[in-house]
């Protein structure tokens, strides 16, 4: 390889291989990182507001409670939209890399094979594979565009929906609840992850803290009654009367 050939190969690699990959990194992966930052920021704001909202005293003025309800709805909407946009961007990056990584490499190899006269036969052998690869890349790009449009339409429908979209789940309801537990010096509110199945009426509780050892309690509720605000200084409390309680199960944490 002479000096001019070496210079050409370096320039060719920079133009058709390195530059497109660098562009992909800055524009696509960079946008995904920004989406992650926005999602983390909105998550922190929403969960912080939610924590304050749950601890809000029921003795506050009605106007103050209404303002708090409005704020939590607004923060929830921001969090919901940020999460949708972040998922949409991740899906886009995952699909784009299927062809935006291969196309520059194909262009670089094409230039490498056709620049030297002695590479002519090798280029001829490579031609059928190159044509098939170009065909596959075009199909992949077309599929990406159609899939991206479908995902974007779905995201917009989910944003405009009056209620959150709930993916299929084996549970009727699931989420975090604070359960009041008796302690030697009074009571404490302990965060649990809870699930409820309407068919079997099974209600399970697992402490969200890692130090709990992954203990799970399963009960069959007999009744669930909202606690009156004049009996406790909390807005969102309810009492569960237990009909049947199962043994504590142990889960192995990996």
Short mmCIF file of N, CA, C and O in Angstrom, two decimals, residues 111-211:
data_model
loop_
_atom_site.label_atom_id
_atom_site.label_comp_id
_atom_site.label_asym_id
_atom_site.label_seq_id
_atom_site.Cartn_x
_atom_site.Cartn_y
_atom_site.Cartn_z
N UNK A 111 -15.94 0.75 -0.77
CA UNK A 111 -14.83 1.60 -1.17
C UNK A 111 -13.50 0.88 -1.09
O UNK A 111 -12.61 1.07 -1.93
N UNK A 112 -13.35 0.04 -0.07
CA UNK A 112 -12.11 -0.70 0.11
C UNK A 112 -11.88 -1.69 -1.02
O UNK A 112 -10.76 -1.83 -1.54
N UNK A 113 -12.95 -2.37 -1.44
CA UNK A 113 -12.80 -3.40 -2.46
C UNK A 113 -12.62 -2.81 -3.86
O UNK A 113 -11.97 -3.41 -4.72
N UNK A 114 -13.23 -1.68 -4.12
CA UNK A 114 -13.21 -1.13 -5.48
C UNK A 114 -12.06 -0.16 -5.73
O UNK A 114 -11.81 0.22 -6.88
N UNK A 115 -11.36 0.28 -4.68
CA UNK A 115 -10.28 1.25 -4.88
C UNK A 115 -9.08 0.61 -5.57
O UNK A 115 -8.49 1.18 -6.48
N UNK A 116 -8.72 -0.58 -5.14
CA UNK A 116 -7.54 -1.24 -5.69
C UNK A 116 -7.93 -2.13 -6.87
O UNK A 116 -8.93 -2.83 -6.83
N UNK A 117 -7.11 -2.11 -7.85
CA UNK A 117 -7.36 -2.95 -9.03
C UNK A 117 -7.31 -4.43 -8.66
O UNK A 117 -8.11 -5.24 -9.16
N UNK A 118 -6.39 -4.78 -7.73
CA UNK A 118 -6.26 -6.18 -7.36
C UNK A 118 -7.44 -6.66 -6.53
O UNK A 118 -7.60 -7.86 -6.30
N UNK A 119 -8.25 -5.73 -6.08
CA UNK A 119 -9.43 -6.13 -5.31
C UNK A 119 -10.66 -6.33 -6.17
O UNK A 119 -11.76 -6.55 -5.64
N UNK A 120 -10.49 -6.28 -7.47
CA UNK A 120 -11.64 -6.37 -8.37
C UNK A 120 -12.36 -7.72 -8.22
O UNK A 120 -13.59 -7.78 -8.11
N UNK A 121 -11.57 -8.80 -8.24
CA UNK A 121 -12.18 -10.12 -8.13
C UNK A 121 -12.89 -10.29 -6.78
O UNK A 121 -13.97 -10.88 -6.71
N UNK A 122 -12.25 -9.78 -5.75
CA UNK A 122 -12.87 -9.86 -4.43
C UNK A 122 -14.17 -9.06 -4.39
O UNK A 122 -15.16 -9.49 -3.80
N UNK A 123 -14.15 -7.91 -5.07
CA UNK A 123 -15.36 -7.10 -5.13
C UNK A 123 -16.46 -7.81 -5.90
O UNK A 123 -17.65 -7.72 -5.55
N UNK A 124 -16.09 -8.54 -6.95
CA UNK A 124 -17.07 -9.29 -7.72
C UNK A 124 -17.70 -10.40 -6.88
O UNK A 124 -18.90 -10.66 -6.96
N UNK A 125 -16.87 -11.06 -6.08
CA UNK A 125 -17.39 -12.11 -5.21
C UNK A 125 -18.31 -11.53 -4.13
O UNK A 125 -19.27 -12.17 -3.70
N UNK A 126 -17.99 -10.33 -3.73
CA UNK A 126 -18.76 -9.68 -2.67
C UNK A 126 -20.07 -9.08 -3.18
O UNK A 126 -20.99 -8.83 -2.40
N UNK A 127 -20.17 -8.87 -4.50
CA UNK A 127 -21.31 -8.16 -5.09
C UNK A 127 -22.66 -8.79 -4.75
O UNK A 127 -23.59 -8.08 -4.34
N UNK A 128 -22.85 -10.12 -4.92
CA UNK A 128 -24.17 -10.70 -4.59
C UNK A 128 -24.56 -10.49 -3.12
O UNK A 128 -25.71 -10.18 -2.81
N UNK A 129 -23.57 -10.68 -2.25
CA UNK A 129 -23.84 -10.48 -0.82
C UNK A 129 -24.19 -9.02 -0.55
O UNK A 129 -25.10 -8.72 0.24
N UNK A 130 -23.48 -8.11 -1.23
CA UNK A 130 -23.73 -6.68 -1.05
C UNK A 130 -25.14 -6.32 -1.51
O UNK A 130 -25.86 -5.56 -0.84
N UNK A 131 -25.55 -6.87 -2.66
CA UNK A 131 -26.88 -6.58 -3.17
C UNK A 131 -27.97 -7.09 -2.23
O UNK A 131 -28.96 -6.40 -1.97
N UNK A 132 -27.77 -8.30 -1.71
CA UNK A 132 -28.75 -8.86 -0.78
C UNK A 132 -28.79 -8.04 0.51
O UNK A 132 -29.87 -7.78 1.07
N UNK A 133 -27.61 -7.62 0.96
CA UNK A 133 -27.55 -6.82 2.18
C UNK A 133 -28.21 -5.47 1.98
O UNK A 133 -28.93 -4.97 2.86
N UNK A 134 -28.01 -4.86 0.82
CA UNK A 134 -28.66 -3.58 0.52
C UNK A 134 -30.17 -3.74 0.49
O UNK A 134 -30.91 -2.87 0.97
N UNK A 135 -30.63 -4.86 -0.07
CA UNK A 135 -32.07 -5.14 -0.11
C UNK A 135 -32.62 -5.30 1.31
O UNK A 135 -33.68 -4.74 1.65
N UNK A 136 -31.90 -6.05 2.14
CA UNK A 136 -32.33 -6.25 3.53
C UNK A 136 -32.33 -4.93 4.31
O UNK A 136 -33.22 -4.68 5.13
N UNK A 137 -31.32 -4.12 4.05
CA UNK A 137 -31.24 -2.83 4.74
C UNK A 137 -32.41 -1.93 4.36
O UNK A 137 -32.98 -1.24 5.21
N UNK A 138 -32.76 -1.93 3.08
CA UNK A 138 -33.88 -1.10 2.65
C UNK A 138 -35.18 -1.57 3.28
O UNK A 138 -36.01 -0.75 3.72
N UNK A 139 -35.37 -2.89 3.35
CA UNK A 139 -36.56 -3.42 4.01
C UNK A 139 -36.58 -3.05 5.50
O UNK A 139 -37.63 -2.70 6.05
N UNK A 140 -35.41 -3.15 6.13
CA UNK A 140 -35.32 -2.80 7.55
C UNK A 140 -35.65 -1.33 7.77
O UNK A 140 -36.36 -0.97 8.71
N UNK A 141 -35.13 -0.47 6.89
CA UNK A 141 -35.42 0.97 7.01
C UNK A 141 -36.91 1.24 6.80
O UNK A 141 -37.51 2.05 7.52
N UNK A 142 -37.50 0.59 5.80
CA UNK A 142 -38.94 0.78 5.55
C UNK A 142 -39.77 0.30 6.73
O UNK A 142 -40.75 0.95 7.13
N UNK A 143 -39.39 -0.86 7.27
CA UNK A 143 -40.11 -1.37 8.44
C UNK A 143 -39.96 -0.43 9.63
O UNK A 143 -40.90 -0.26 10.42
N UNK A 144 -38.78 0.15 9.76
CA UNK A 144 -38.55 1.09 10.86
C UNK A 144 -39.49 2.29 10.74
O UNK A 144 -40.10 2.71 11.73
N UNK A 145 -39.60 2.84 9.55
CA UNK A 145 -40.44 4.02 9.37
C UNK A 145 -41.90 3.72 9.69
O UNK A 145 -42.57 4.50 10.37
N UNK A 146 -42.39 2.57 9.21
CA UNK A 146 -43.79 2.23 9.47
C UNK A 146 -44.01 1.92 10.95
O UNK A 146 -45.02 2.34 11.54
N UNK A 147 -43.05 1.20 11.56
CA UNK A 147 -43.18 0.88 12.98
C UNK A 147 -43.10 2.14 13.83
O UNK A 147 -43.85 2.31 14.80
N UNK A 148 -42.19 3.04 13.46
CA UNK A 148 -42.04 4.29 14.21
C UNK A 148 -43.33 5.11 14.17
O UNK A 148 -43.75 5.68 15.17
N UNK A 149 -43.97 5.16 13.00
CA UNK A 149 -45.22 5.90 12.88
C UNK A 149 -46.32 5.27 13.75
O UNK A 149 -47.09 5.98 14.40
N UNK A 150 -46.37 3.94 13.76
CA UNK A 150 -47.37 3.26 14.58
C UNK A 150 -47.13 3.51 16.07
O UNK A 150 -48.07 3.78 16.83
N UNK A 151 -45.86 3.42 16.48
CA UNK A 151 -45.53 3.64 17.89
C UNK A 151 -45.82 5.09 18.28
O UNK A 151 -46.32 5.36 19.38
N UNK A 152 -45.52 6.01 17.38
CA UNK A 152 -45.78 7.42 17.68
C UNK A 152 -47.27 7.69 17.80
O UNK A 152 -47.71 8.44 18.69
N UNK A 153 -48.07 7.09 16.92
CA UNK A 153 -49.53 7.25 17.02
C UNK A 153 -50.05 6.66 18.33
O UNK A 153 -50.93 7.24 18.98
N UNK A 154 -49.50 5.50 18.71
CA UNK A 154 -49.91 4.89 19.97
C UNK A 154 -49.54 5.79 21.15
O UNK A 154 -50.34 5.96 22.08
N UNK A 155 -48.35 6.38 21.10
CA UNK A 155 -47.92 7.26 22.18
C UNK A 155 -48.85 8.47 22.29
O UNK A 155 -49.24 8.87 23.39
N UNK A 156 -49.23 9.05 21.15
CA UNK A 156 -50.12 10.20 21.17
C UNK A 156 -51.50 9.83 21.71
O UNK A 156 -52.12 10.60 22.45
N UNK A 157 -52.00 8.63 21.34
CA UNK A 157 -53.29 8.19 21.87
C UNK A 157 -53.22 7.99 23.37
O UNK A 157 -54.16 8.34 24.10
N UNK A 158 -52.11 7.43 23.84
CA UNK A 158 -51.96 7.20 25.27
C UNK A 158 -51.85 8.52 26.03
O UNK A 158 -52.34 8.66 27.15
N UNK A 159 -51.20 9.51 25.40
CA UNK A 159 -51.08 10.83 26.04
C UNK A 159 -52.44 11.50 26.16
O UNK A 159 -52.73 12.17 27.15
N UNK A 160 -53.27 11.34 25.13
CA UNK A 160 -54.55 12.03 25.11
C UNK A 160 -55.66 11.25 25.81
O UNK A 160 -56.76 11.76 25.97
N UNK A 161 -55.37 10.02 26.23
CA UNK A 161 -56.39 9.21 26.91
C UNK A 161 -56.74 9.83 28.25
O UNK A 161 -55.90 10.42 28.92
N UNK A 162 -58.00 9.69 28.63
CA UNK A 162 -58.46 10.27 29.90
C UNK A 162 -57.89 9.53 31.09
O UNK A 162 -57.76 10.07 32.18
N UNK A 163 -57.55 8.25 30.91
CA UNK A 163 -56.98 7.46 31.99
C UNK A 163 -55.69 6.83 31.51
O UNK A 163 -55.44 6.69 30.32
N UNK A 164 -54.85 6.45 32.48
CA UNK A 164 -53.59 5.81 32.15
C UNK A 164 -53.83 4.50 31.42
O UNK A 164 -54.78 3.77 31.72
N UNK A 165 -52.95 4.22 30.47
CA UNK A 165 -52.99 2.92 29.82
C UNK A 165 -52.42 1.88 30.77
O UNK A 165 -51.36 2.06 31.35
N UNK A 166 -53.15 0.80 30.96
CA UNK A 166 -52.70 -0.26 31.85
C UNK A 166 -52.38 -1.50 31.03
O UNK A 166 -53.27 -2.07 30.38
N UNK A 167 -51.12 -1.93 31.02
CA UNK A 167 -50.77 -3.13 30.28
C UNK A 167 -51.41 -4.36 30.91
O UNK A 167 -51.79 -4.34 32.08
N UNK A 168 -51.55 -5.44 30.13
CA UNK A 168 -52.14 -6.66 30.69
C UNK A 168 -51.38 -7.13 31.92
O UNK A 168 -50.16 -7.11 31.96
N UNK A 169 -52.13 -7.54 32.94
CA UNK A 169 -51.51 -7.98 34.19
C UNK A 169 -52.35 -9.09 34.78
O UNK A 169 -53.55 -9.18 34.56
N UNK A 170 -51.69 -9.96 35.55
CA UNK A 170 -52.42 -11.04 36.20
C UNK A 170 -53.19 -10.55 37.42
O UNK A 170 -54.02 -11.27 37.97
N UNK A 171 -52.92 -9.29 37.83
CA UNK A 171 -53.58 -8.74 39.01
C UNK A 171 -54.65 -7.74 38.61
O UNK A 171 -54.51 -7.02 37.63
N UNK A 172 -55.72 -7.69 39.42
CA UNK A 172 -56.75 -6.68 39.20
C UNK A 172 -56.20 -5.30 39.53
O UNK A 172 -56.44 -4.33 38.81
N UNK A 173 -55.44 -5.21 40.62
CA UNK A 173 -54.77 -3.97 41.01
C UNK A 173 -53.43 -4.32 41.64
O UNK A 173 -53.29 -5.39 42.24
N UNK A 174 -52.47 -3.41 41.50
CA UNK A 174 -51.17 -3.60 42.13
C UNK A 174 -50.51 -2.24 42.32
O UNK A 174 -50.76 -1.30 41.56
N UNK A 175 -49.69 -2.14 43.35
CA UNK A 175 -49.01 -0.88 43.62
C UNK A 175 -48.52 -0.83 45.05
O UNK A 175 -48.57 -1.82 45.79
N UNK A 176 -48.03 0.35 45.45
CA UNK A 176 -47.47 0.52 46.79
C UNK A 176 -48.50 1.09 47.76
O UNK A 176 -49.26 1.99 47.41
N UNK A 177 -48.50 0.55 48.97
CA UNK A 177 -49.35 1.04 50.05
C UNK A 177 -48.52 1.14 51.33
O UNK A 177 -47.59 0.35 51.53
N UNK A 178 -48.87 2.11 52.16
CA UNK A 178 -48.25 2.21 53.49
C UNK A 178 -49.18 1.54 54.50
O UNK A 178 -50.36 1.89 54.60
N UNK A 179 -48.66 0.56 55.21
CA UNK A 179 -49.45 -0.21 56.17
C UNK A 179 -48.99 0.13 57.58
O UNK A 179 -47.79 0.13 57.87
N UNK A 180 -49.95 0.42 58.43
CA UNK A 180 -49.63 0.79 59.81
C UNK A 180 -49.31 -0.46 60.62
O UNK A 180 -50.10 -1.39 60.68
N UNK A 181 -48.13 -0.47 61.23
CA UNK A 181 -47.70 -1.60 62.03
C UNK A 181 -47.40 -1.14 63.46
O UNK A 181 -46.87 -0.05 63.67
N UNK A 182 -47.74 -2.00 64.39
CA UNK A 182 -47.54 -1.67 65.80
C UNK A 182 -46.08 -1.88 66.18
O UNK A 182 -45.47 -2.88 65.82
N UNK A 183 -45.52 -0.92 66.89
CA UNK A 183 -44.14 -0.97 67.36
C UNK A 183 -44.11 -0.79 68.88
O UNK A 183 -45.12 -0.36 69.47
N UNK A 184 -43.01 -1.12 69.53
CA UNK A 184 -42.93 -0.98 70.99
C UNK A 184 -43.27 0.42 71.49
O UNK A 184 -43.84 0.58 72.58
N UNK A 185 -42.94 1.43 70.70
CA UNK A 185 -43.18 2.81 71.13
C UNK A 185 -44.26 3.49 70.30
O UNK A 185 -44.22 4.69 70.05
N UNK A 186 -45.21 2.72 69.83
CA UNK A 186 -46.30 3.31 69.06
C UNK A 186 -46.54 2.58 67.75
O UNK A 186 -46.50 1.35 67.70
N UNK A 187 -46.76 3.35 66.68
CA UNK A 187 -47.04 2.78 65.38
C UNK A 187 -46.09 3.38 64.33
O UNK A 187 -45.55 4.46 64.52
N UNK A 188 -45.93 2.64 63.24
CA UNK A 188 -45.10 3.12 62.13
C UNK A 188 -45.78 2.75 60.82
O UNK A 188 -46.44 1.72 60.72
N UNK A 189 -45.62 3.62 59.82
CA UNK A 189 -46.16 3.35 58.49
C UNK A 189 -45.06 2.73 57.64
O UNK A 189 -44.04 3.35 57.37
N UNK A 190 -45.27 1.48 57.21
CA UNK A 190 -44.26 0.73 56.47
C UNK A 190 -44.73 0.55 55.02
O UNK A 190 -45.86 0.13 54.77
N UNK A 191 -43.84 0.85 54.09
CA UNK A 191 -44.17 0.76 52.67
C UNK A 191 -44.15 -0.70 52.21
O UNK A 191 -43.18 -1.42 52.43
N UNK A 192 -45.24 -1.12 51.56
CA UNK A 192 -45.37 -2.48 51.03
C UNK A 192 -45.76 -2.42 49.55
O UNK A 192 -46.42 -1.47 49.12
N UNK A 193 -45.35 -3.44 48.83
CA UNK A 193 -45.86 -3.62 47.47
C UNK A 193 -47.00 -4.62 47.54
O UNK A 193 -46.82 -5.75 48.02
N UNK A 194 -48.18 -4.22 47.08
CA UNK A 194 -49.38 -5.02 47.26
C UNK A 194 -50.01 -5.38 45.91
O UNK A 194 -49.93 -4.62 44.95
N UNK A 195 -50.64 -6.55 45.89
CA UNK A 195 -51.39 -6.99 44.72
C UNK A 195 -52.74 -7.51 45.17
O UNK A 195 -52.89 -8.03 46.29
N UNK A 196 -53.73 -7.37 44.29
CA UNK A 196 -55.08 -7.86 44.61
C UNK A 196 -55.67 -8.53 43.38
O UNK A 196 -55.64 -7.97 42.28
N UNK A 197 -56.19 -9.74 43.58
CA UNK A 197 -56.86 -10.48 42.51
C UNK A 197 -58.35 -10.57 42.84
O UNK A 197 -58.74 -11.16 43.85
N UNK A 198 -59.17 -9.96 41.99
CA UNK A 198 -60.60 -9.89 42.26
C UNK A 198 -61.25 -11.27 42.22
O UNK A 198 -62.20 -11.54 42.96
N UNK A 199 -60.74 -12.15 41.36
CA UNK A 199 -61.34 -13.48 41.23
C UNK A 199 -61.19 -14.32 42.48
O UNK A 199 -62.15 -14.89 43.00
N UNK A 200 -59.97 -14.40 43.00
CA UNK A 200 -59.70 -15.21 44.19
C UNK A 200 -59.80 -14.40 45.48
O UNK A 200 -59.74 -14.97 46.57
N UNK A 201 -59.88 -13.06 45.34
CA UNK A 201 -59.92 -12.14 46.48
C UNK A 201 -58.63 -12.20 47.31
O UNK A 201 -58.63 -11.84 48.49
N UNK A 202 -57.56 -12.65 46.68
CA UNK A 202 -56.27 -12.74 47.39
C UNK A 202 -55.58 -11.39 47.38
O UNK A 202 -55.47 -10.74 46.34
N UNK A 203 -55.11 -10.98 48.54
CA UNK A 203 -54.40 -9.71 48.71
C UNK A 203 -53.03 -10.03 49.30
O UNK A 203 -52.93 -10.60 50.38
N UNK A 204 -51.97 -9.71 48.56
CA UNK A 204 -50.62 -10.02 49.02
C UNK A 204 -49.87 -8.74 49.35
O UNK A 204 -50.07 -7.70 48.72
N UNK A 205 -48.98 -8.84 50.34
CA UNK A 205 -48.18 -7.70 50.77
C UNK A 205 -46.73 -8.14 50.93
O UNK A 205 -46.46 -9.19 51.52
N UNK A 206 -45.82 -7.35 50.39
CA UNK A 206 -44.40 -7.62 50.58
C UNK A 206 -43.71 -6.31 50.89
O UNK A 206 -43.92 -5.30 50.21
N UNK A 207 -42.88 -6.31 51.94
CA UNK A 207 -42.17 -5.09 52.33
C UNK A 207 -41.16 -4.75 51.24
O UNK A 207 -40.42 -5.61 50.77
N UNK A 208 -41.15 -3.49 50.83
CA UNK A 208 -40.31 -3.08 49.70
C UNK A 208 -38.85 -2.95 50.08
O UNK A 208 -37.99 -2.88 49.21
N UNK A 209 -38.51 -2.92 51.37
CA UNK A 209 -37.12 -2.77 51.78
C UNK A 209 -36.37 -4.09 51.61
O UNK A 209 -36.89 -5.16 51.90
N UNK A 210 -35.13 -3.99 51.12
CA UNK A 210 -34.34 -5.19 50.86
C UNK A 210 -34.01 -5.95 52.14
O UNK A 210 -33.92 -7.18 52.15
N UNK A 211 -33.86 -5.23 53.26
CA UNK A 211 -33.47 -5.88 54.51
C UNK A 211 -34.58 -6.75 55.10
O UNK A 211 -34.37 -7.47 56.07
#
